[in-house]
PDB file of C-alpha atoms in Angstrom:
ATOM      1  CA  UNK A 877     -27.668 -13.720 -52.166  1.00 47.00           C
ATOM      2  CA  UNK A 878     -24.930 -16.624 -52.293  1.00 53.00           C
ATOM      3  CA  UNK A 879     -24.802 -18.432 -55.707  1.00 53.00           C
ATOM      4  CA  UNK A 880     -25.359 -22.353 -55.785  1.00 55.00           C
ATOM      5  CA  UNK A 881     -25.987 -24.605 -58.347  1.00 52.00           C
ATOM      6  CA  UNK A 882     -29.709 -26.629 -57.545  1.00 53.00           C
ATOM      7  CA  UNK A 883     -29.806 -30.466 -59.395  1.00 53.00           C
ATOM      8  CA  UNK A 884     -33.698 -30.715 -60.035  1.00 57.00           C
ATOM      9  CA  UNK A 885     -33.333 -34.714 -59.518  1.00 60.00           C
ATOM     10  CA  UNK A 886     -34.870 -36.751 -57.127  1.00 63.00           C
ATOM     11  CA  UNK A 887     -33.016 -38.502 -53.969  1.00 60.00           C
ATOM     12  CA  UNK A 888     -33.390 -42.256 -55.756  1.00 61.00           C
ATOM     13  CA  UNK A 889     -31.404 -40.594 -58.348  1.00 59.00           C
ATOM     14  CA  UNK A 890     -29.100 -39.385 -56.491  1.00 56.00           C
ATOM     15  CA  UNK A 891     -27.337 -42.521 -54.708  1.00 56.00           C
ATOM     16  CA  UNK A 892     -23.873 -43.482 -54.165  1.00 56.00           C
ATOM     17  CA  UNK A 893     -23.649 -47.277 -53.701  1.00 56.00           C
ATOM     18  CA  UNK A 894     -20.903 -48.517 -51.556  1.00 55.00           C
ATOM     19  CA  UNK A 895     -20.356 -52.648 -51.213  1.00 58.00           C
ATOM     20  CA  UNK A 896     -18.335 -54.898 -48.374  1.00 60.00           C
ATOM     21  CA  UNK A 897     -15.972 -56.991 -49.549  1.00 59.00           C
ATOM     22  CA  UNK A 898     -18.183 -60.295 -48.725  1.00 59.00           C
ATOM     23  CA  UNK A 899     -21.989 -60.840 -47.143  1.00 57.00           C
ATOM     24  CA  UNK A 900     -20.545 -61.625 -43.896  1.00 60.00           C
ATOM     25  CA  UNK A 901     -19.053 -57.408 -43.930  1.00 61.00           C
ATOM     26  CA  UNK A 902     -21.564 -55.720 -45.568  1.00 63.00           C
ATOM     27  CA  UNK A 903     -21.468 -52.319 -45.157  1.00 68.00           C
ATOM     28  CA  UNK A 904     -24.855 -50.704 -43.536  1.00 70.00           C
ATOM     29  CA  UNK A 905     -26.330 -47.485 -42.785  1.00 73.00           C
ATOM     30  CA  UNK A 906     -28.857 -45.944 -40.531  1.00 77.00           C
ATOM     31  CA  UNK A 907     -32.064 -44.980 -40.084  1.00 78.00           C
ATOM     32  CA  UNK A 908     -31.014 -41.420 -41.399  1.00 78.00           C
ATOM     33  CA  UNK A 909     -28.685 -42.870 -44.768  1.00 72.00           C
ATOM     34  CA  UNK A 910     -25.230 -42.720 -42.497  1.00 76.00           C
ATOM     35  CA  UNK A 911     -22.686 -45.050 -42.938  1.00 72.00           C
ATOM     36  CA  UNK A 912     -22.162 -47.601 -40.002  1.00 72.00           C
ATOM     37  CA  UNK A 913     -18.599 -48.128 -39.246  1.00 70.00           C
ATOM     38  CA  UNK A 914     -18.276 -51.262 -36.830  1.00 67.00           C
ATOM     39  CA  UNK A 915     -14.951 -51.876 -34.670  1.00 68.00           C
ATOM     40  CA  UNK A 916     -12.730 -55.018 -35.426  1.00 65.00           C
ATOM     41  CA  UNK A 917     -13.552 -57.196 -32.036  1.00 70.00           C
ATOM     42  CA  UNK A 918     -12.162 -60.152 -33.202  1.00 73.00           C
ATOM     43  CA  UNK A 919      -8.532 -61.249 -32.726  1.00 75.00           C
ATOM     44  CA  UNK A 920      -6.838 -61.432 -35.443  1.00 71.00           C
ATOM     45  CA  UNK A 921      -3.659 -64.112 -35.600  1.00 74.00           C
ATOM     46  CA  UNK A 922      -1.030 -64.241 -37.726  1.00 73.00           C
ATOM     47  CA  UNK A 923       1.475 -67.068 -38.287  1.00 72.00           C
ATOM     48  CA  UNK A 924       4.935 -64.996 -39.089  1.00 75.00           C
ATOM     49  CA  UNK A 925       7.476 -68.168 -39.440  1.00 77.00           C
ATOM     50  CA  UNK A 926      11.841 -66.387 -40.427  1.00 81.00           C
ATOM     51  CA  UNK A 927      12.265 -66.007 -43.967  1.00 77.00           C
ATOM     52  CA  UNK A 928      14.991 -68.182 -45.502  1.00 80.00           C
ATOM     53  CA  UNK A 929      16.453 -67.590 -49.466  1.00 76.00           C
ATOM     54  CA  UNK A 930      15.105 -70.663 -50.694  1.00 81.00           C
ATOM     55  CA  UNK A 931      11.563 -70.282 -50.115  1.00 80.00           C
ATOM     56  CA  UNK A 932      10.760 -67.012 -49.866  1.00 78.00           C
ATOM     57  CA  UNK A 933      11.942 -64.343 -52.452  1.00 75.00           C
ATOM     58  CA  UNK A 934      11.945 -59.951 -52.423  1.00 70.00           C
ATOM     59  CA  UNK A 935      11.628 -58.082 -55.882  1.00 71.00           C
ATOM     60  CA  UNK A 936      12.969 -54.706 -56.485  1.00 70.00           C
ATOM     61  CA  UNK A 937      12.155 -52.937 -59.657  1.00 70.00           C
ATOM     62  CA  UNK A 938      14.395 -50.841 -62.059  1.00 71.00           C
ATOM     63  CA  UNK A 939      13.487 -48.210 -64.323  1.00 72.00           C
ATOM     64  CA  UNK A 940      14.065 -47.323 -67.695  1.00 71.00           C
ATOM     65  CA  UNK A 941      17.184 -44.931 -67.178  1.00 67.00           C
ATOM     66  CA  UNK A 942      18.408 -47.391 -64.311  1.00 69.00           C
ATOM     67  CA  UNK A 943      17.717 -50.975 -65.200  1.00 74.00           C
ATOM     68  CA  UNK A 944      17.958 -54.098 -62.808  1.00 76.00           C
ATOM     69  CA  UNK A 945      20.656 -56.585 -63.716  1.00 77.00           C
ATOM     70  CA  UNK A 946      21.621 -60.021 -62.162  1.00 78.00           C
ATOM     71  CA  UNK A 947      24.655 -62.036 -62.371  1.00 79.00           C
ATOM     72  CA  UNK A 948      24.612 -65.643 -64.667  1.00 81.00           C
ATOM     73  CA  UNK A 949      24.185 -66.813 -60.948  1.00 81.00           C
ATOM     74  CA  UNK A 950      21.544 -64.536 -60.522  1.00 76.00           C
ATOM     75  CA  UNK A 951      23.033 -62.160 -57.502  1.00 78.00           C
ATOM     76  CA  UNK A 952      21.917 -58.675 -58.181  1.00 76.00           C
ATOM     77  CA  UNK A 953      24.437 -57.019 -59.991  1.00 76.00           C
ATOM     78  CA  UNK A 954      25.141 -53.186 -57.657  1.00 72.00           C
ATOM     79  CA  UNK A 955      26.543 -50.362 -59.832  1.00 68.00           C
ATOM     80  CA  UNK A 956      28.223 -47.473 -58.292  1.00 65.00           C
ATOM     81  CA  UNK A 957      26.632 -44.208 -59.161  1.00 65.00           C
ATOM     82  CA  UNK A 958      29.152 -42.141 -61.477  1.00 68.00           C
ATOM     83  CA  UNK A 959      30.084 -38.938 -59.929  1.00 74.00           C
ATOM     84  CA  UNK A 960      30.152 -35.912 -62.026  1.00 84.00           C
ATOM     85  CA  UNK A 961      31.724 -32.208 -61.175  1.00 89.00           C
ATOM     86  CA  UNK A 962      29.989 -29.471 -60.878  1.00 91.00           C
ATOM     87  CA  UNK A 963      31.803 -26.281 -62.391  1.00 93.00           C
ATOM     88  CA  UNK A 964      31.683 -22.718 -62.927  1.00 95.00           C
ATOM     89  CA  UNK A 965      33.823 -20.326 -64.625  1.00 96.00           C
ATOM     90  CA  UNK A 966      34.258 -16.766 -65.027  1.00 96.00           C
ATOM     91  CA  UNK A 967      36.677 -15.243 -67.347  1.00 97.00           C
ATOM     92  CA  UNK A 968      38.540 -11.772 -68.037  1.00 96.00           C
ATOM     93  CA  UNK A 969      37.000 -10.517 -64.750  1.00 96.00           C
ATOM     94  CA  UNK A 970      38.223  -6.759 -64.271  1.00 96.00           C
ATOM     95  CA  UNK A 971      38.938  -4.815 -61.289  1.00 95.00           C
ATOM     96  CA  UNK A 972      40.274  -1.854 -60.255  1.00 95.00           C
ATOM     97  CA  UNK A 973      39.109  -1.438 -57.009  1.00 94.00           C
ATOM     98  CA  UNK A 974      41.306  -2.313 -53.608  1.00 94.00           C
ATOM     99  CA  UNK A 975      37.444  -3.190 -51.666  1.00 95.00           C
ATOM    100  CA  UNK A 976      37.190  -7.092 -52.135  1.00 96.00           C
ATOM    101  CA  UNK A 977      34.009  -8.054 -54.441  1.00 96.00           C
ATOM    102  CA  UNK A 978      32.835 -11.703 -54.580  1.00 96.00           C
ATOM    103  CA  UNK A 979      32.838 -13.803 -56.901  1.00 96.00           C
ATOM    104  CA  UNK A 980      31.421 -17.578 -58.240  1.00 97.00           C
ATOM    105  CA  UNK A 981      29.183 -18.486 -54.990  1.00 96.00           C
ATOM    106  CA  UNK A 982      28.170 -21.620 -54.631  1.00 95.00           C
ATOM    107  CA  UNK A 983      25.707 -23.841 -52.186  1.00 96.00           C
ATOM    108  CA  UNK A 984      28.561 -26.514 -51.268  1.00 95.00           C
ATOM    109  CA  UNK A 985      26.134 -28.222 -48.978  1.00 94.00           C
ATOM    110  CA  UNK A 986      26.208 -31.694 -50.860  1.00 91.00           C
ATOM    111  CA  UNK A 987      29.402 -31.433 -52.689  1.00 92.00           C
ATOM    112  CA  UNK A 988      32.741 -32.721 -51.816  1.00 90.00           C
ATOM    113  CA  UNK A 989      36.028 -31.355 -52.625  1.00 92.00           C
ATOM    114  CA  UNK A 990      35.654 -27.857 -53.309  1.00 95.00           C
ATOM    115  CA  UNK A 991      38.204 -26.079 -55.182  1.00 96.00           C
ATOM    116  CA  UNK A 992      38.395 -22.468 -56.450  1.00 97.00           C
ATOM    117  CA  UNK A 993      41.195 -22.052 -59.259  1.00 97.00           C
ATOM    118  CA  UNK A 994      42.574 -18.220 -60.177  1.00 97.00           C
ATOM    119  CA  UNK A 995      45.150 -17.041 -63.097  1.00 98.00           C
ATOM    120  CA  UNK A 996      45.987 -13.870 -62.861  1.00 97.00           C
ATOM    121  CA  UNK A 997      46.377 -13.040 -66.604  1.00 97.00           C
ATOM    122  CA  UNK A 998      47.455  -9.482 -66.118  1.00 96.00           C
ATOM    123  CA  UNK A 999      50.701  -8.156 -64.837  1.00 95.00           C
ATOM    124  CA  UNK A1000      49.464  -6.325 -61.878  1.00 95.00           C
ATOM    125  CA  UNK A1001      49.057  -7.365 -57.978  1.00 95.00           C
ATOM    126  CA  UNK A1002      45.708  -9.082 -57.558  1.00 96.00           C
ATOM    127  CA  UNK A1003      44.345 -10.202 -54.376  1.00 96.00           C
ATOM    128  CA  UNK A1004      42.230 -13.204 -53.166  1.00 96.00           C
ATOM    129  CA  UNK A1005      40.833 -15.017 -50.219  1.00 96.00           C
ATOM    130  CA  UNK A1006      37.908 -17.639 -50.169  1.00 97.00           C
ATOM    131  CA  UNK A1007      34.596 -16.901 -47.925  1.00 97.00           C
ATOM    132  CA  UNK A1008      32.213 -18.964 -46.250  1.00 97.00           C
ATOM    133  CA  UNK A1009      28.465 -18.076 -45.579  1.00 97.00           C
ATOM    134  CA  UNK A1010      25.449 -19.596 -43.773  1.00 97.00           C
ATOM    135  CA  UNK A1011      22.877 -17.679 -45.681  1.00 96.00           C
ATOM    136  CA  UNK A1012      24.618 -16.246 -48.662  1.00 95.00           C
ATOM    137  CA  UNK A1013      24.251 -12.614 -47.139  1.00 95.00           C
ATOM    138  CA  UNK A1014      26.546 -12.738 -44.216  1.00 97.00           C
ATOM    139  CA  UNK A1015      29.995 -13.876 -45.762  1.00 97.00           C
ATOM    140  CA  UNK A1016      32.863 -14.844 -43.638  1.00 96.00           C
ATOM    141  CA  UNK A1017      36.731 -14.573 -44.134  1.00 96.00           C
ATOM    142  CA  UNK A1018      37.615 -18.409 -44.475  1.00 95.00           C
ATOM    143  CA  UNK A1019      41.449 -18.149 -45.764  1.00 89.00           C
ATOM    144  CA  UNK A1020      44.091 -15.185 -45.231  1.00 90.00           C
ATOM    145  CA  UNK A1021      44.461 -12.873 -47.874  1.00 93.00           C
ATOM    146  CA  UNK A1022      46.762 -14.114 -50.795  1.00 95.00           C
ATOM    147  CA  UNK A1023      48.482 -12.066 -53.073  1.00 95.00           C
ATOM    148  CA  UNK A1024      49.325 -13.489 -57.437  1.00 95.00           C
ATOM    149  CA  UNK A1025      51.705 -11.901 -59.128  1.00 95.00           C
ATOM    150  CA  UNK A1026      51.117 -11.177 -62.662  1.00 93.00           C
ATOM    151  CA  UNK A1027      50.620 -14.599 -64.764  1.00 95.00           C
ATOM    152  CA  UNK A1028      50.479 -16.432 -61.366  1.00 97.00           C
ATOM    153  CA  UNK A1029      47.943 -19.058 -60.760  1.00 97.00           C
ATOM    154  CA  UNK A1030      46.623 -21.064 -56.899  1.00 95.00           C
ATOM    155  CA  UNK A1031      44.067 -23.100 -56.106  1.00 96.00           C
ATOM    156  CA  UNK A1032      42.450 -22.570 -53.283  1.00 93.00           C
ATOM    157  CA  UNK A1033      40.499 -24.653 -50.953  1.00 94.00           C
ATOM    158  CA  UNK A1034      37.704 -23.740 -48.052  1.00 95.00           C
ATOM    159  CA  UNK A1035      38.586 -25.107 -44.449  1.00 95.00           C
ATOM    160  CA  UNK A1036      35.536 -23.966 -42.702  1.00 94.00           C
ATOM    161  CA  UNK A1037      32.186 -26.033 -43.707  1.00 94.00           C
ATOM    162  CA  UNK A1038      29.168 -23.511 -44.119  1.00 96.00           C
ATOM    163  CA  UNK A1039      26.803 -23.805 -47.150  1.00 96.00           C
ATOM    164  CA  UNK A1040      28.460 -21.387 -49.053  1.00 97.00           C
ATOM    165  CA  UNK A1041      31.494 -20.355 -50.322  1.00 97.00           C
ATOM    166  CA  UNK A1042      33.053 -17.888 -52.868  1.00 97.00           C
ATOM    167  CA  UNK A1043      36.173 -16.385 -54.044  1.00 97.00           C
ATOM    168  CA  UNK A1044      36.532 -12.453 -52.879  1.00 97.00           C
ATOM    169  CA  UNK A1045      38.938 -10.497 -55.028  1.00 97.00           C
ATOM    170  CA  UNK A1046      40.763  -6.749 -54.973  1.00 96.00           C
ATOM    171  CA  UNK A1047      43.420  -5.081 -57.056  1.00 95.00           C
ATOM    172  CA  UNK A1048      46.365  -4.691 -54.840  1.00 92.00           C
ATOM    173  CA  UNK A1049      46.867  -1.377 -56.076  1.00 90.00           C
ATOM    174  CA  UNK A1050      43.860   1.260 -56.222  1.00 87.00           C
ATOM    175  CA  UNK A1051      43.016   2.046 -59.775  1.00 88.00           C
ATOM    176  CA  UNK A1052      45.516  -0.508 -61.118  1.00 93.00           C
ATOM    177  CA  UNK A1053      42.965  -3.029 -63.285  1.00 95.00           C
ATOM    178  CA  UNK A1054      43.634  -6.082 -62.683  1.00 96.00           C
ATOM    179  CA  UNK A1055      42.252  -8.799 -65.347  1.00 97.00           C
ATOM    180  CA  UNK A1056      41.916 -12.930 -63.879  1.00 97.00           C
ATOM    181  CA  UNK A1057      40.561 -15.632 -64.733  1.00 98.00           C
ATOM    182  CA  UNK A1058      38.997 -17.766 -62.177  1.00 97.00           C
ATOM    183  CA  UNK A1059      36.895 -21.667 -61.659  1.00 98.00           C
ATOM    184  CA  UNK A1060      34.316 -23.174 -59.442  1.00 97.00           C
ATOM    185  CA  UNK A1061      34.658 -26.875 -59.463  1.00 96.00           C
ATOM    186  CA  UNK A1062      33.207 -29.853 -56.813  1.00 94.00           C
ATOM    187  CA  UNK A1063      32.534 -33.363 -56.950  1.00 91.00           C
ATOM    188  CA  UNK A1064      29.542 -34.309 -56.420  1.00 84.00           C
TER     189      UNK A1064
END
């Protein structure tokens, strides 16, 4: 047996009222308590005449964090979003493998210039590329192979545009540890 809740009231308690906006609309129902919903027959005619700066006037609203100002001659006063970096960092990273791992990926999608920064803080061969990806699975070879010297340092930059991009690193040398130091950083 279903479960319901059962109001022991009586219909005339039980009423929502709805009103028309004047006597002329009021709003109706049938024989059985529906609503009546009448069509607009009427034509309906507007007067649109072209908007000029001394009569008619538009109002856009601030907020709290981003206030409205206007000039002493009162001209809206437009201020220039500040852009801010986004960064990333990861530091005494440690390999000793010569298979490329990746490293600092990033959804570049709304950023502009995209740099990756590496110091190779040890004295051993290290070896870097950038990589692009469309899903963050399938990663891409974006830049040649690059190899620092011990306490050498590049910046490198993505040429191909896909929504993400790493570093991908390797010691030169297989089971030579190579220590680095390496940044994420875009304007955005």
């Amino acid at each position: 047996m279903p479960n319901y809740v059962v109001f022991n009231r009586e219909p005339s308690q039980l009423k929502t009222q709805i009103f028309g906006s004047d006597l002329d609309n009021a709003i109706a129902t049938d024989s059985q308590g529906r609503l009546i919903i009448a069509e607009i027959v009427e034509t309906v005619s507007v007067d649109i005449r072209e908007l000029t700066f001394t009569e008619d006037s538009i109002r856009i609203y601030g907020s709290e964090a981003f206030p409205l100002t206007t000039t002493d001659d009162g001209l809206l006063n437009i201020l220039q979003r500040a852009r801010f970096v986004a960064t990333d960092t990861e530091d005494d990273v440690e390999t000793a493998a010569t298979d490329f791992a990746g490293l600092l990926a990033s959804d570049v999608s709304e950023k502009t210039n995209v740099s990756f920064a590496v110091h190779n803080t040890s004295n051993e061969q290290l070896s870097i590329r950038v990589e692009v990806s469309p899903d963050e699975t399938l990663w891409i070879l974006d830049s040649e192979e690059l190899t620092l010297e011990g306490e050498e340092a590049t910046v490198f930059v993505p040429k191909y545009f896909l929504k993400y991009a790493r570093i991908a690193y390797a010691s030169l040398t297989d089971g030579e540890t190579v220590t680095f130091d390496a940044w994420f950083q875009a304007a955005v």
